[in-house]
Tab-separated table of C-alpha atoms and ligand atoms in Angstrom:
chain	number	residue	atom	x	y	z
A	1	MET	CA	-37.729	-57.327	5.674
A	2	ALA	CA	-36.867	-55.234	2.646
A	3	GLN	CA	-33.880	-56.337	0.606
A	4	ASN	CA	-32.065	-53.058	0.960
A	5	PRO	CA	-33.587	-50.327	3.122
A	6	PHE	CA	-30.615	-48.005	2.636
A	7	ALA	CA	-31.052	-48.150	-1.153
A	8	SER	CA	-34.723	-47.208	-0.626
A	9	ALA	CA	-33.730	-44.322	1.648
A	10	MET	CA	-31.243	-43.016	-0.898
A	11	SER	CA	-33.793	-43.273	-3.693
A	12	GLN	CA	-36.230	-41.189	-1.598
A	13	LEU	CA	-33.463	-38.637	-1.029
A	14	GLN	CA	-32.718	-38.444	-4.772
A	15	THR	CA	-36.387	-37.812	-5.562
A	16	ALA	CA	-36.543	-34.935	-3.084
A	17	ALA	CA	-33.174	-33.537	-4.182
A	18	ARG	CA	-34.455	-33.382	-7.771
A	19	ALA	CA	-37.748	-31.764	-6.773
A	20	MET	CA	-35.982	-29.043	-4.769
A	21	ASN	CA	-32.957	-28.626	-7.022
A	22	LEU	CA	-30.582	-29.415	-4.177
A	23	ALA	CA	-26.941	-28.372	-4.602
A	24	PRO	CA	-24.758	-31.423	-5.446
A	25	SER	CA	-22.433	-30.767	-2.488
A	26	LEU	CA	-25.386	-30.934	-0.089
A	27	LEU	CA	-26.743	-34.073	-1.686
A	28	LYS	CA	-23.353	-35.694	-1.342
A	29	ALA	CA	-23.113	-34.717	2.321
A	30	LEU	CA	-26.491	-36.385	2.981
A	31	GLN	CA	-25.585	-39.632	1.229
A	32	LYS	CA	-23.005	-40.775	3.758
A	33	PRO	CA	-23.124	-41.075	7.553
A	34	GLN	CA	-20.683	-38.956	9.538
A	35	ARG	CA	-19.577	-41.994	11.547
A	36	ILE	CA	-20.194	-45.741	11.604
A	37	LEU	CA	-19.448	-47.790	14.704
A	38	ASP	CA	-19.459	-51.544	14.062
A	39	VAL	CA	-18.411	-53.429	17.179
A	40	ALA	CA	-18.083	-56.901	18.677
A	41	ILE	CA	-19.816	-57.326	22.046
A	42	PRO	CA	-18.640	-60.348	24.058
A	43	VAL	CA	-21.234	-61.587	26.546
A	44	ARG	CA	-20.760	-64.129	29.325
A	45	MET	CA	-23.702	-66.519	28.904
A	46	ASP	CA	-25.444	-68.274	31.807
A	47	ASP	CA	-23.796	-71.606	30.925
A	48	GLY	CA	-20.332	-70.058	31.366
A	49	SER	CA	-19.523	-69.773	27.661
A	50	THR	CA	-18.830	-66.449	25.931
A	51	LYS	CA	-20.821	-65.396	22.891
A	52	VAL	CA	-19.871	-62.484	20.659
A	53	PHE	CA	-22.672	-60.300	19.251
A	54	ASN	CA	-22.491	-57.677	16.482
A	55	GLY	CA	-23.455	-54.170	17.611
A	56	TYR	CA	-23.856	-50.977	15.606
A	57	ARG	CA	-24.295	-47.242	15.917
A	58	VAL	CA	-24.592	-45.156	12.782
A	59	GLN	CA	-24.317	-41.403	13.369
A	60	PHE	CA	-25.740	-39.923	10.231
A	61	ASN	CA	-25.817	-36.164	10.652
A	62	ASP	CA	-25.558	-33.816	13.624
A	63	ALA	CA	-25.794	-30.416	11.956
A	64	ARG	CA	-28.971	-29.517	13.901
A	65	GLY	CA	-27.972	-30.914	17.311
A	66	PRO	CA	-26.763	-34.083	19.044
A	67	PHE	CA	-27.290	-37.374	17.198
A	68	LYS	CA	-30.577	-39.009	18.238
A	69	GLY	CA	-32.245	-42.350	17.601
A	70	GLY	CA	-33.188	-45.719	18.992
A	71	ILE	CA	-31.405	-49.049	19.304
A	72	ARG	CA	-32.980	-52.067	17.593
A	73	TYR	CA	-32.555	-55.626	18.892
A	74	HIS	CA	-33.531	-57.973	16.063
A	75	TRP	CA	-32.253	-61.230	14.601
A	76	ASP	CA	-32.354	-59.743	11.082
A	77	THR	CA	-30.879	-56.325	11.778
A	78	ASN	CA	-27.619	-55.398	10.091
A	79	LEU	CA	-25.488	-52.365	9.284
A	80	ASN	CA	-27.373	-51.606	6.081
A	81	GLU	CA	-30.710	-51.432	7.872
A	82	VAL	CA	-29.274	-49.368	10.740
A	83	LYS	CA	-27.797	-46.919	8.211
A	84	ALA	CA	-31.229	-46.403	6.637
A	85	LEU	CA	-32.863	-45.976	10.043
A	86	ALA	CA	-30.172	-43.445	11.076
A	87	PHE	CA	-30.774	-41.412	7.927
A	88	TRP	CA	-34.535	-41.436	8.555
A	89	MET	CA	-33.922	-40.186	12.117
A	90	ALA	CA	-32.006	-37.147	10.805
A	91	MET	CA	-34.902	-36.374	8.454
A	92	LYS	CA	-37.528	-37.041	11.151
A	93	CYS	CA	-36.024	-34.695	13.740
A	94	ALA	CA	-35.791	-31.980	11.090
A	95	VAL	CA	-39.416	-32.449	9.902
A	96	VAL	CA	-40.753	-31.793	13.397
A	97	GLY	CA	-38.113	-29.146	14.122
A	98	ILE	CA	-36.621	-30.642	17.288
A	99	PRO	CA	-32.951	-29.745	17.901
A	100	TYR	CA	-31.319	-33.071	17.017
A	101	GLY	CA	-29.453	-34.799	14.263
A	102	GLY	CA	-30.058	-38.449	13.450
A	103	ALA	CA	-28.503	-41.780	14.439
A	104	LYS	CA	-29.563	-45.371	15.010
A	105	GLY	CA	-28.148	-48.377	16.820
A	106	GLY	CA	-28.664	-52.067	16.745
A	107	ILE	CA	-27.609	-55.501	17.867
A	108	THR	CA	-28.130	-58.622	15.764
A	109	VAL	CA	-29.847	-60.802	18.384
A	110	ASP	CA	-33.112	-62.545	19.134
A	111	PRO	CA	-33.715	-61.062	22.592
A	112	LYS	CA	-36.411	-63.672	23.306
A	113	GLN	CA	-33.675	-66.337	23.348
A	114	LEU	CA	-31.691	-64.628	26.144
A	115	SER	CA	-32.199	-64.817	29.899
A	116	LEU	CA	-32.746	-61.538	31.737
A	117	GLY	CA	-29.138	-61.613	33.001
A	118	GLU	CA	-27.746	-62.222	29.506
A	119	LEU	CA	-29.878	-59.399	28.118
A	120	GLU	CA	-28.573	-57.047	30.814
A	121	ARG	CA	-24.921	-57.967	30.143
A	122	LEU	CA	-25.459	-57.535	26.391
A	123	SER	CA	-27.041	-54.105	26.896
A	124	ARG	CA	-24.259	-52.954	29.217
A	125	GLY	CA	-21.737	-54.294	26.664
A	126	TRP	CA	-23.249	-52.109	23.937
A	127	VAL	CA	-22.799	-49.042	26.165
A	128	GLN	CA	-19.195	-49.968	27.049
A	129	ALA	CA	-18.361	-50.295	23.348
A	130	MET	CA	-19.998	-46.975	22.423
A	131	PHE	CA	-19.235	-44.948	25.557
A	132	LYS	CA	-16.763	-42.491	24.020
A	133	TYR	CA	-19.152	-41.591	21.229
A	134	ILE	CA	-22.442	-41.110	23.066
A	135	GLY	CA	-23.707	-38.693	25.735
A	136	PRO	CA	-26.281	-35.944	26.392
A	137	TRP	CA	-24.639	-33.468	23.980
A	138	GLN	CA	-23.148	-36.050	21.601
A	139	ASP	CA	-25.585	-38.821	20.838
A	140	VAL	CA	-28.706	-39.786	22.782
A	141	PRO	CA	-30.011	-43.346	22.184
A	142	ALA	CA	-33.543	-44.609	22.914
A	143	PRO	CA	-35.675	-47.742	22.436
A	144	ASP	CA	-36.749	-49.196	19.094
A	145	ILE	CA	-38.011	-52.657	18.107
A	146	TYR	CA	-37.616	-55.154	21.003
A	147	THR	CA	-35.843	-52.637	23.255
A	148	THR	CA	-37.657	-51.590	26.397
A	149	PRO	CA	-37.584	-49.058	29.269
A	150	GLN	CA	-35.814	-51.757	31.372
A	151	ILE	CA	-33.029	-51.966	28.778
A	152	MET	CA	-32.716	-48.157	28.833
A	153	ALA	CA	-32.457	-48.320	32.651
A	154	TRP	CA	-29.478	-50.735	32.430
A	155	MET	CA	-27.907	-48.606	29.727
A	156	VAL	CA	-28.229	-45.294	31.573
A	157	ASP	CA	-26.848	-46.994	34.687
A	158	GLU	CA	-23.840	-48.306	32.776
A	159	TYR	CA	-23.258	-44.938	31.124
A	160	SER	CA	-23.470	-43.144	34.477
A	161	LYS	CA	-21.005	-45.589	36.054
A	162	GLN	CA	-18.504	-45.020	33.252
A	163	ALA	CA	-19.000	-41.249	33.403
A	164	GLY	CA	-18.691	-41.161	37.193
A	165	GLN	CA	-21.926	-39.198	37.577
A	166	TRP	CA	-25.675	-39.703	37.194
A	167	SER	CA	-26.398	-38.778	33.566
A	168	PRO	CA	-30.103	-39.298	32.886
A	169	ALA	CA	-30.053	-37.166	29.696
A	170	ALA	CA	-27.742	-39.720	28.025
A	171	PHE	CA	-30.704	-42.016	27.167
A	172	THR	CA	-34.423	-41.522	26.611
A	173	GLY	CA	-37.309	-43.961	26.882
A	174	LYS	CA	-36.317	-44.738	30.487
A	175	PRO	CA	-38.768	-45.923	33.153
A	176	ILE	CA	-40.380	-42.998	35.030
A	177	GLU	CA	-38.537	-44.016	38.246
A	178	VAL	CA	-35.129	-43.324	36.713
A	179	GLY	CA	-35.833	-40.088	34.891
A	180	GLY	CA	-38.308	-41.185	32.230
A	181	SER	CA	-41.035	-38.882	30.977
A	182	GLU	CA	-44.776	-39.202	31.363
A	183	GLY	CA	-46.307	-40.144	28.032
A	184	ARG	CA	-43.089	-41.400	26.365
A	185	MET	CA	-44.329	-45.027	26.350
A	186	PHE	CA	-47.138	-44.093	23.960
A	187	SER	CA	-45.909	-40.832	22.425
A	188	THR	CA	-45.228	-42.400	18.998
A	189	SER	CA	-48.827	-43.598	18.818
A	190	GLN	CA	-50.261	-40.426	20.344
A	191	GLY	CA	-48.337	-38.322	17.814
A	192	GLY	CA	-49.656	-40.651	15.094
A	193	PHE	CA	-53.161	-40.011	16.392
A	194	TYR	CA	-52.781	-36.214	16.099
A	195	VAL	CA	-51.591	-36.737	12.517
A	196	LEU	CA	-54.502	-39.101	11.811
A	197	GLU	CA	-56.923	-36.422	12.985
A	198	GLU	CA	-55.414	-33.900	10.552
A	199	LEU	CA	-55.476	-36.455	7.740
A	200	ALA	CA	-59.109	-37.252	8.552
A	201	LYS	CA	-60.018	-33.580	8.117
A	202	LYS	CA	-58.366	-33.489	4.676
A	203	MET	CA	-59.974	-36.781	3.604
A	204	LYS	CA	-63.339	-35.983	5.221
A	205	PHE	CA	-63.213	-39.143	7.331
A	206	VAL	CA	-65.615	-39.300	10.275
A	207	PRO	CA	-64.140	-41.444	13.117
A	208	ARG	CA	-67.150	-43.748	13.657
A	209	ARG	CA	-67.265	-44.536	9.959
A	210	THR	CA	-63.508	-44.874	9.485
A	211	LEU	CA	-62.165	-48.425	9.353
A	212	VAL	CA	-58.530	-48.891	10.401
A	213	ALA	CA	-56.163	-51.883	10.105
A	214	ILE	CA	-52.907	-51.975	12.061
A	215	GLN	CA	-49.975	-54.247	11.205
A	216	GLY	CA	-47.837	-54.737	14.319
A	217	PHE	CA	-48.896	-54.916	17.967
A	218	GLY	CA	-45.681	-53.858	19.737
A	219	ASN	CA	-44.370	-50.608	21.269
A	220	VAL	CA	-46.256	-48.642	18.615
A	221	GLY	CA	-49.107	-50.657	17.070
A	222	ALA	CA	-50.704	-51.775	20.343
A	223	PHE	CA	-50.936	-48.221	21.711
A	224	ALA	CA	-52.129	-46.902	18.342
A	225	ALA	CA	-54.960	-49.458	18.347
A	226	GLU	CA	-55.951	-48.391	21.855
A	227	ILE	CA	-55.803	-44.636	21.237
A	228	PHE	CA	-57.604	-44.783	17.868
A	229	HIS	CA	-60.281	-47.058	19.335
A	230	GLN	CA	-60.826	-44.735	22.305
A	231	ALA	CA	-61.263	-41.798	19.920
A	232	GLY	CA	-64.046	-43.669	18.114
A	233	TYR	CA	-62.198	-44.995	15.051
A	234	VAL	CA	-63.206	-48.531	14.096
A	235	VAL	CA	-60.133	-50.746	14.423
A	236	VAL	CA	-61.074	-53.802	12.344
A	237	ALA	CA	-57.788	-55.719	12.177
A	238	VAL	CA	-54.512	-56.010	14.076
A	239	SER	CA	-51.577	-58.376	13.793
A	240	ASP	CA	-48.333	-59.339	15.522
A	241	SER	CA	-45.321	-61.344	14.336
A	242	LYS	CA	-47.326	-64.583	14.629
A	243	GLY	CA	-50.338	-63.411	12.553
A	244	GLY	CA	-53.451	-61.265	12.719
A	245	ILE	CA	-57.174	-61.085	13.413
A	246	VAL	CA	-60.008	-59.319	11.603
A	247	ASN	CA	-63.639	-58.406	12.192
A	248	LEU	CA	-64.962	-55.757	9.822
A	249	LYS	CA	-67.517	-54.677	12.447
A	250	GLY	CA	-64.660	-53.593	14.743
A	251	LEU	CA	-62.543	-55.070	17.539
A	252	ASP	CA	-62.869	-54.552	21.280
A	253	VAL	CA	-59.267	-53.329	21.543
A	254	PRO	CA	-58.896	-53.395	25.364
A	255	ALA	CA	-60.059	-57.030	25.278
A	256	VAL	CA	-57.519	-57.802	22.529
A	257	TRP	CA	-54.788	-56.336	24.796
A	258	LYS	CA	-55.869	-58.675	27.606
A	259	HIS	CA	-55.895	-61.626	25.213
A	260	LYS	CA	-52.375	-60.771	24.013
A	261	GLU	CA	-51.138	-60.449	27.610
A	262	ALA	CA	-52.636	-63.809	28.523
A	263	THR	CA	-51.651	-65.831	25.426
A	264	GLY	CA	-48.638	-63.986	23.952
A	265	SER	CA	-50.444	-63.243	20.686
A	266	VAL	CA	-53.514	-61.496	19.290
A	267	GLN	CA	-54.338	-64.693	17.421
A	268	GLY	CA	-57.384	-66.685	18.423
A	269	PHE	CA	-59.281	-63.711	19.894
A	270	ALA	CA	-62.997	-64.576	20.111
A	271	GLY	CA	-65.304	-63.337	17.335
A	272	THR	CA	-62.534	-62.742	14.780
A	273	LYS	CA	-61.203	-64.463	11.690
A	274	PRO	CA	-57.465	-65.106	11.287
A	275	ILE	CA	-55.604	-63.067	8.675
A	276	ASP	CA	-51.915	-63.181	7.791
A	277	ASN	CA	-49.476	-60.271	7.828
A	278	LYS	CA	-49.616	-59.835	4.046
A	279	LYS	CA	-53.404	-59.978	3.659
A	280	ILE	CA	-53.973	-57.466	6.449
A	281	LEU	CA	-52.453	-54.858	4.103
A	282	GLU	CA	-55.094	-55.505	1.458
A	283	LEU	CA	-58.316	-55.149	3.473
A	284	PRO	CA	-61.131	-52.873	2.210
A	285	ILE	CA	-60.693	-50.131	4.823
A	286	HIS	CA	-60.033	-46.397	5.098
A	287	VAL	CA	-56.686	-46.144	6.882
A	288	LEU	CA	-53.899	-48.702	6.782
A	289	VAL	CA	-51.349	-48.322	9.582
A	290	PRO	CA	-48.138	-50.334	9.107
A	291	SER	CA	-46.510	-50.363	12.565
A	292	ALA	CA	-43.900	-53.113	12.352
A	293	LEU	CA	-40.998	-53.586	9.950
A	294	GLU	CA	-39.827	-51.891	6.758
A	295	GLY	CA	-40.442	-52.877	3.156
A	296	VAL	CA	-43.920	-54.431	3.506
A	297	ILE	CA	-45.758	-52.299	0.913
A	298	THR	CA	-43.933	-52.940	-2.349
A	299	GLY	CA	-44.241	-52.647	-6.114
A	300	ALA	CA	-45.744	-56.134	-6.012
A	301	ASN	CA	-48.694	-55.475	-3.663
A	302	ALA	CA	-49.265	-51.694	-4.032
A	303	SER	CA	-51.933	-52.203	-6.710
A	304	ARG	CA	-53.887	-54.473	-4.308
A	305	ILE	CA	-54.035	-51.932	-1.463
A	306	LYS	CA	-57.694	-50.984	-0.924
A	307	ALA	CA	-57.180	-48.466	1.882
A	308	LYS	CA	-57.916	-44.828	1.042
A	309	ALA	CA	-54.863	-43.594	2.972
A	310	ILE	CA	-51.754	-44.972	4.673
A	311	LEU	CA	-50.334	-43.768	7.988
A	312	GLU	CA	-46.759	-45.039	8.435
A	313	LEU	CA	-46.056	-45.674	12.103
A	314	ALA	CA	-43.282	-48.146	11.190
A	315	ASN	CA	-40.024	-46.835	9.773
A	316	GLY	CA	-39.680	-47.429	6.040
A	317	PRO	CA	-42.724	-49.698	5.412
A	318	THR	CA	-43.270	-48.458	1.819
A	319	THR	CA	-40.717	-48.985	-0.960
A	320	PRO	CA	-40.050	-46.282	-3.602
A	321	GLU	CA	-41.768	-48.428	-6.297
A	322	ALA	CA	-44.894	-48.635	-4.147
A	323	ASP	CA	-44.780	-44.876	-3.513
A	324	VAL	CA	-44.982	-44.179	-7.256
A	325	LYS	CA	-47.943	-46.530	-7.703
A	326	LEU	CA	-49.846	-45.208	-4.690
A	327	PHE	CA	-49.342	-41.594	-5.743
A	328	LYS	CA	-50.782	-42.419	-9.173
A	329	ARG	CA	-53.752	-44.062	-7.475
A	330	LYS	CA	-54.209	-40.918	-5.313
A	331	ILE	CA	-53.751	-42.825	-2.064
A	332	PRO	CA	-51.947	-40.443	0.302
A	333	VAL	CA	-49.130	-41.978	2.339
A	334	VAL	CA	-48.326	-39.980	5.469
A	335	PRO	CA	-44.630	-40.803	5.717
A	336	ASP	CA	-42.855	-42.326	8.716
A	337	ILE	CA	-40.618	-39.281	9.226
A	338	LEU	CA	-43.768	-37.288	10.008
A	339	ALA	CA	-46.333	-39.856	11.196
A	340	ASN	CA	-44.153	-41.584	13.814
A	341	ALA	CA	-42.154	-38.538	14.926
A	342	GLY	CA	-44.182	-38.309	18.157
A	343	GLY	CA	-41.788	-40.926	19.581
A	344	VAL	CA	-38.623	-38.922	19.247
A	345	THR	CA	-40.519	-35.760	20.185
A	346	GLY	CA	-41.479	-37.485	23.442
A	347	SER	CA	-37.781	-38.319	23.821
A	348	TYR	CA	-36.889	-34.678	23.298
A	349	PHE	CA	-39.231	-33.726	26.146
A	350	GLU	CA	-37.635	-36.373	28.371
A	351	TRP	CA	-34.108	-35.090	27.584
A	352	ALA	CA	-35.163	-31.473	28.187
A	353	GLN	CA	-36.674	-32.408	31.577
A	354	ASN	CA	-33.521	-34.353	32.557
A	355	LEU	CA	-31.213	-31.480	31.639
A	356	ASN	CA	-33.317	-29.160	33.773
A	357	GLY	CA	-33.953	-31.537	36.666
A	358	VAL	CA	-37.730	-31.224	36.357
A	359	HIS	CA	-40.693	-33.575	35.818
A	360	TRP	CA	-43.705	-32.581	33.721
A	361	THR	CA	-47.207	-34.033	34.057
A	362	GLU	CA	-48.687	-36.167	31.265
A	363	ARG	CA	-50.965	-33.264	30.458
A	364	GLU	CA	-48.021	-30.892	30.031
A	365	VAL	CA	-46.298	-33.383	27.740
A	366	LEU	CA	-49.342	-33.950	25.516
A	367	THR	CA	-50.115	-30.221	25.394
A	368	LYS	CA	-46.627	-29.674	23.970
A	369	LEU	CA	-46.756	-32.675	21.606
A	370	LYS	CA	-49.990	-31.841	19.813
A	371	PRO	CA	-49.062	-28.495	18.209
A	372	ILE	CA	-45.725	-29.892	17.021
A	373	MET	CA	-47.478	-32.743	15.185
A	374	VAL	CA	-50.289	-30.579	13.809
A	375	GLU	CA	-47.987	-27.809	12.557
A	376	SER	CA	-45.552	-30.304	11.022
A	377	PHE	CA	-48.403	-32.055	9.192
A	378	ASP	CA	-49.553	-28.706	7.890
A	379	ALA	CA	-46.082	-27.690	6.670
A	380	VAL	CA	-45.617	-31.034	4.885
A	381	TRP	CA	-49.082	-31.007	3.315
A	382	LYS	CA	-48.555	-27.461	1.984
A	383	MET	CA	-45.073	-28.237	0.638
A	384	ALA	CA	-46.395	-31.322	-1.190
A	385	GLU	CA	-49.305	-29.364	-2.643
A	386	ARG	CA	-47.138	-26.468	-3.762
A	387	HIS	CA	-44.685	-28.727	-5.593
A	388	GLN	CA	-47.219	-31.338	-6.766
A	389	VAL	CA	-45.261	-34.149	-5.083
A	390	ASN	CA	-46.290	-36.889	-2.674
A	391	LEU	CA	-46.251	-36.296	1.083
A	392	ARG	CA	-42.980	-38.160	1.548
A	393	THR	CA	-41.154	-35.896	-0.883
A	394	GLY	CA	-42.863	-32.893	0.717
A	395	ALA	CA	-41.609	-34.021	4.140
A	396	TYR	CA	-38.083	-34.529	2.814
A	397	MET	CA	-38.139	-31.055	1.300
A	398	VAL	CA	-39.100	-29.503	4.643
A	399	ALA	CA	-36.392	-31.533	6.425
A	400	ILE	CA	-33.578	-31.084	3.929
A	401	ASP	CA	-34.152	-27.364	3.797
A	402	ARG	CA	-33.649	-27.149	7.581
A	403	ILE	CA	-30.605	-29.454	7.625
A	404	ALA	CA	-29.054	-27.599	4.691
A	405	LYS	CA	-29.445	-24.251	6.455
A	406	ALA	CA	-27.738	-25.615	9.588
A	407	MET	CA	-24.923	-27.141	7.545
A	408	LYS	CA	-24.322	-23.880	5.691
A	409	LEU	CA	-24.394	-21.811	8.885
A	410	ARG	CA	-21.867	-24.165	10.490
A	411	GLY	CA	-19.618	-23.985	7.429
A	412	ARG	CA	-19.940	-27.675	6.619
A	413	VAL	CA	-20.869	-27.176	2.964
B	501	LIG	N1	-37.043	-45.546	17.787
B	501	LIG	C1	-37.903	-44.405	17.655
B	501	LIG	C2	-37.936	-43.927	16.220
B	501	LIG	O1	-37.661	-44.670	15.314
B	501	LIG	C3	-37.602	-43.313	18.676
B	501	LIG	C4	-36.220	-42.724	18.631
B	501	LIG	C5	-35.910	-41.795	19.795
B	501	LIG	O2	-36.763	-41.546	20.624
B	501	LIG	O3	-34.764	-41.322	19.833
B	501	LIG	O4	-38.315	-42.824	15.939
């Protein structure tokens, strides 16, 4: 994990602020979250003892609509990381023009060490601690790393109990049976696919001759591998937290899924060579897709990247030093706040359905998702071209412009 993701986020903001000549008062308003909630969550463990966990919610900016963003369960997560992720959510929602601000939550925990009952009590505890500050028109949480539809089901149940009424629009990423949306499970990856298709047009990549490596095989990476493979792209390497596999002729992705389900890892899949999580970034391929944690492409390894383009499905995988080097080497990096925005866009559809008491088909959802991703890619690409900046700065310029307008209209600056 990166040393200081929030410092990286602020450095990205500075670069964009300079490029667009942002007013100092606006810059200042975007450098600090509106609210930080840092709470203790006591949980009764199965052995009768009580353990206290650290929980967070950082509400960065809500000028454009209710705060929005996932909750991360990870042994390494901390307030600094959650702050960076909250800031990126505000930018992300603005890039794709959905009516939300940005927030992020977290709990420092290794969820694999908890029993199902402990996990449920911990999740309900997070909601009890945050109850006053969240809700359909205040702040709408969702899943992130190691949080699942089941966890969202417990959370929406707890919220509804506290509120005294069924409140499905308080959380997104729920199971279909309790108000979830078709397509939300894979909307991050599907949105990433629409962006990949646009990138491929610009780079003149033809799917069957385009080699792709994906770091991360979780909520995002596993679906990306599947969707890209189905569309004819050649997925040559994938990895999970334990390590990766490579075969430059291409992987049978559905078979890798089965292998992971059976053994708990992608490792050891027949006909592949092992590769570690660092080396997978340096393969001679066309598109590198970091889909796990932040800070993996750095000033130290950027010069060894052989991919012709990078599609960031993780949040914050590339450090500012790496960005400078990759831009010089003319390797486009489609930034997280654009490339992975299909996730929160899927959440927006879920929230909109819940508020209206309706349920859309998967087809309806995907028909609405595609133009949002394609038009956002286009706006970012044009902005970057016009100002001769990288795609990340272009995306920030699109986002900041929208947030700034909302802040001015609401009299906040
Ligand atoms: N955790 C996802 C993200 O980083 C989704 C957030 C949401 O749906 O609110 O974009």
